[in-house]
Amino acid sequence: MEKEDFLKLLPKLIVEDNEVKGAIITALSGIMATNHDIERVIEHSDKRFEKIDEKFEKIDERIEKVQEILISHTQALIQLNERTNNLTTNFSRVENVRNTEFQTLNGKIESLSEGQDIIKEQIKDIKELVSKKE
């Protein structure tokens, strides 16, 4: 009997002949997984997936904590930026006041200088008058 003929006959033998069916089951039992084997594989897989789920939950918790820290630091940086902007504004005001005061002081110094020059001239004139009278 050739292989092709045998393959055509085999399904009929499996259905109709219990001895052939038993021989095939016996031959396949060494290489085929039983229901018990499949259940054990499923249980093992379930346990591994549970462990993986637990690890992901822990990772999620860590990520949430990091996000909270980042939010807190972001808020602190925003406040620091606002304070820096306020300080910059205050320094600008102080600089403007200082410049105004320096201009005022410079004007007064120039006035004093001019006044001193006038006084020197007047003293010179007085000295000349006194020297002429002597």
Short mmCIF file of C-alpha atoms in Angstrom, two decimals:
data_model
loop_
_atom_site.label_atom_id
_atom_site.label_comp_id
_atom_site.label_asym_id
_atom_site.label_seq_id
_atom_site.Cartn_x
_atom_site.Cartn_y
_atom_site.Cartn_z
CA MET A 1 0.00 0.00 0.00
CA GLU A 2 1.29 3.39 -0.94
CA LYS A 3 1.37 6.40 1.33
CA GLU A 4 -1.41 8.24 -0.51
CA ASP A 5 -3.74 5.25 -0.27
CA PHE A 6 -2.93 4.87 3.41
CA LEU A 7 -3.67 8.56 4.11
CA LYS A 8 -7.05 8.21 2.43
CA LEU A 9 -7.86 5.07 4.46
CA LEU A 10 -6.59 6.33 7.83
CA PRO A 11 -9.51 8.66 8.77
CA LYS A 12 -11.98 5.83 8.11
CA LEU A 13 -9.93 3.40 10.24
CA ILE A 14 -9.73 5.88 13.12
CA VAL A 15 -13.49 6.32 13.18
CA GLU A 16 -14.44 2.67 12.65
CA ASP A 17 -11.65 0.62 14.27
CA ASN A 18 -11.03 1.05 18.01
CA GLU A 19 -7.79 -0.94 17.84
CA VAL A 20 -6.34 1.50 15.26
CA LYS A 21 -7.65 4.44 17.28
CA GLY A 22 -6.01 3.03 20.46
CA ALA A 23 -2.72 2.44 18.66
CA ILE A 24 -2.69 6.00 17.35
CA ILE A 25 -3.55 7.45 20.79
CA THR A 26 -0.82 5.33 22.39
CA ALA A 27 1.69 6.46 19.78
CA LEU A 28 0.74 10.12 20.21
CA SER A 29 0.53 10.02 24.02
CA GLY A 30 4.30 10.28 24.27
CA ILE A 31 4.40 13.46 22.23
CA MET A 32 1.00 15.03 22.90
CA ALA A 33 0.22 16.99 26.04
CA THR A 34 -2.56 15.72 28.27
CA ASN A 35 -5.28 17.92 29.74
CA HIS A 36 -3.40 17.81 33.03
CA ASP A 37 -0.20 18.95 31.30
CA ILE A 38 -2.06 21.82 29.65
CA GLU A 39 -3.67 22.82 32.98
CA ARG A 40 -0.22 22.90 34.63
CA VAL A 41 1.15 25.08 31.83
CA ILE A 42 -1.83 27.44 32.19
CA GLU A 43 -1.41 27.59 36.00
CA HIS A 44 2.30 28.29 35.59
CA SER A 45 1.57 30.99 33.01
CA ASP A 46 -1.09 32.53 35.27
CA LYS A 47 1.40 32.70 38.17
CA ARG A 48 4.00 34.33 35.94
CA PHE A 49 1.46 36.85 34.66
CA GLU A 50 0.41 37.62 38.25
CA LYS A 51 4.05 38.29 39.17
CA ILE A 52 4.45 40.47 36.09
CA ASP A 53 1.26 42.35 37.00
CA GLU A 54 2.62 42.94 40.52
CA LYS A 55 5.87 44.27 39.07
CA PHE A 56 3.97 46.61 36.76
CA GLU A 57 1.86 47.83 39.70
CA LYS A 58 5.05 48.62 41.62
CA ILE A 59 6.48 50.38 38.58
CA ASP A 60 3.24 52.38 38.23
CA GLU A 61 3.49 53.40 41.90
CA ARG A 62 7.09 54.53 41.39
CA ILE A 63 6.12 56.49 38.30
CA GLU A 64 3.29 58.18 40.22
CA LYS A 65 5.73 59.16 43.00
CA VAL A 66 8.18 60.54 40.45
CA GLN A 67 5.36 62.48 38.78
CA GLU A 68 4.37 63.95 42.16
CA ILE A 69 7.98 64.97 42.78
CA LEU A 70 8.24 66.50 39.30
CA ILE A 71 5.00 68.44 39.82
CA SER A 72 6.29 69.70 43.17
CA HIS A 73 9.62 70.74 41.66
CA THR A 74 7.88 72.38 38.73
CA GLN A 75 5.74 74.42 41.12
CA ALA A 76 8.85 75.39 43.09
CA LEU A 77 10.59 76.46 39.88
CA ILE A 78 7.57 78.52 38.85
CA GLN A 79 7.59 80.28 42.24
CA LEU A 80 11.35 80.82 41.98
CA ASN A 81 10.90 82.28 38.50
CA GLU A 82 8.19 84.64 39.80
CA ARG A 83 10.44 85.74 42.67
CA THR A 84 13.32 86.29 40.26
CA ASN A 85 11.08 88.40 38.03
CA ASN A 86 9.96 90.41 41.08
CA LEU A 87 13.58 90.90 42.15
CA THR A 88 14.51 92.01 38.64
CA THR A 89 11.67 94.53 38.69
CA ASN A 90 12.75 95.76 42.15
CA PHE A 91 16.38 96.05 41.06
CA SER A 92 15.29 98.04 38.02
CA ARG A 93 13.37 100.43 40.27
CA VAL A 94 16.33 100.76 42.64
CA GLU A 95 18.64 101.38 39.68
CA ASN A 96 16.32 104.08 38.34
CA VAL A 97 16.16 105.77 41.76
CA ARG A 98 19.95 105.51 42.07
CA ASN A 99 20.47 107.03 38.63
CA THR A 100 18.09 109.87 39.46
CA GLU A 101 19.90 110.49 42.76
CA PHE A 102 23.29 110.44 41.02
CA GLN A 103 22.04 112.94 38.45
CA THR A 104 20.70 115.17 41.23
CA LEU A 105 23.94 114.83 43.19
CA ASN A 106 25.99 115.52 40.06
CA GLY A 107 23.94 118.66 39.45
CA LYS A 108 24.52 119.80 43.05
CA ILE A 109 28.25 119.10 42.76
CA GLU A 110 28.38 121.16 39.56
CA SER A 111 26.47 123.97 41.33
CA LEU A 112 28.88 123.80 44.27
CA SER A 113 31.81 123.85 41.87
CA GLU A 114 30.41 126.89 40.10
CA GLY A 115 29.71 128.50 43.48
CA GLN A 116 33.24 127.73 44.60
CA ASP A 117 34.62 129.29 41.43
CA ILE A 118 32.49 132.39 42.06
CA ILE A 119 33.68 132.57 45.68
CA LYS A 120 37.29 132.19 44.53
CA GLU A 121 36.78 135.06 42.06
CA GLN A 122 35.20 137.20 44.75
CA ILE A 123 38.03 136.44 47.17
CA LYS A 124 40.52 137.34 44.44
CA ASP A 125 38.68 140.59 43.81
CA ILE A 126 38.62 141.35 47.54
CA LYS A 127 42.35 140.62 47.82
CA GLU A 128 43.02 142.98 44.93
CA LEU A 129 40.92 145.71 46.55
CA VAL A 130 42.66 145.21 49.88
CA SER A 131 46.08 145.27 48.26
CA LYS A 132 45.24 148.50 46.40
CA LYS A 133 44.13 150.19 49.61
CA GLU A 134 47.29 149.32 51.40
#
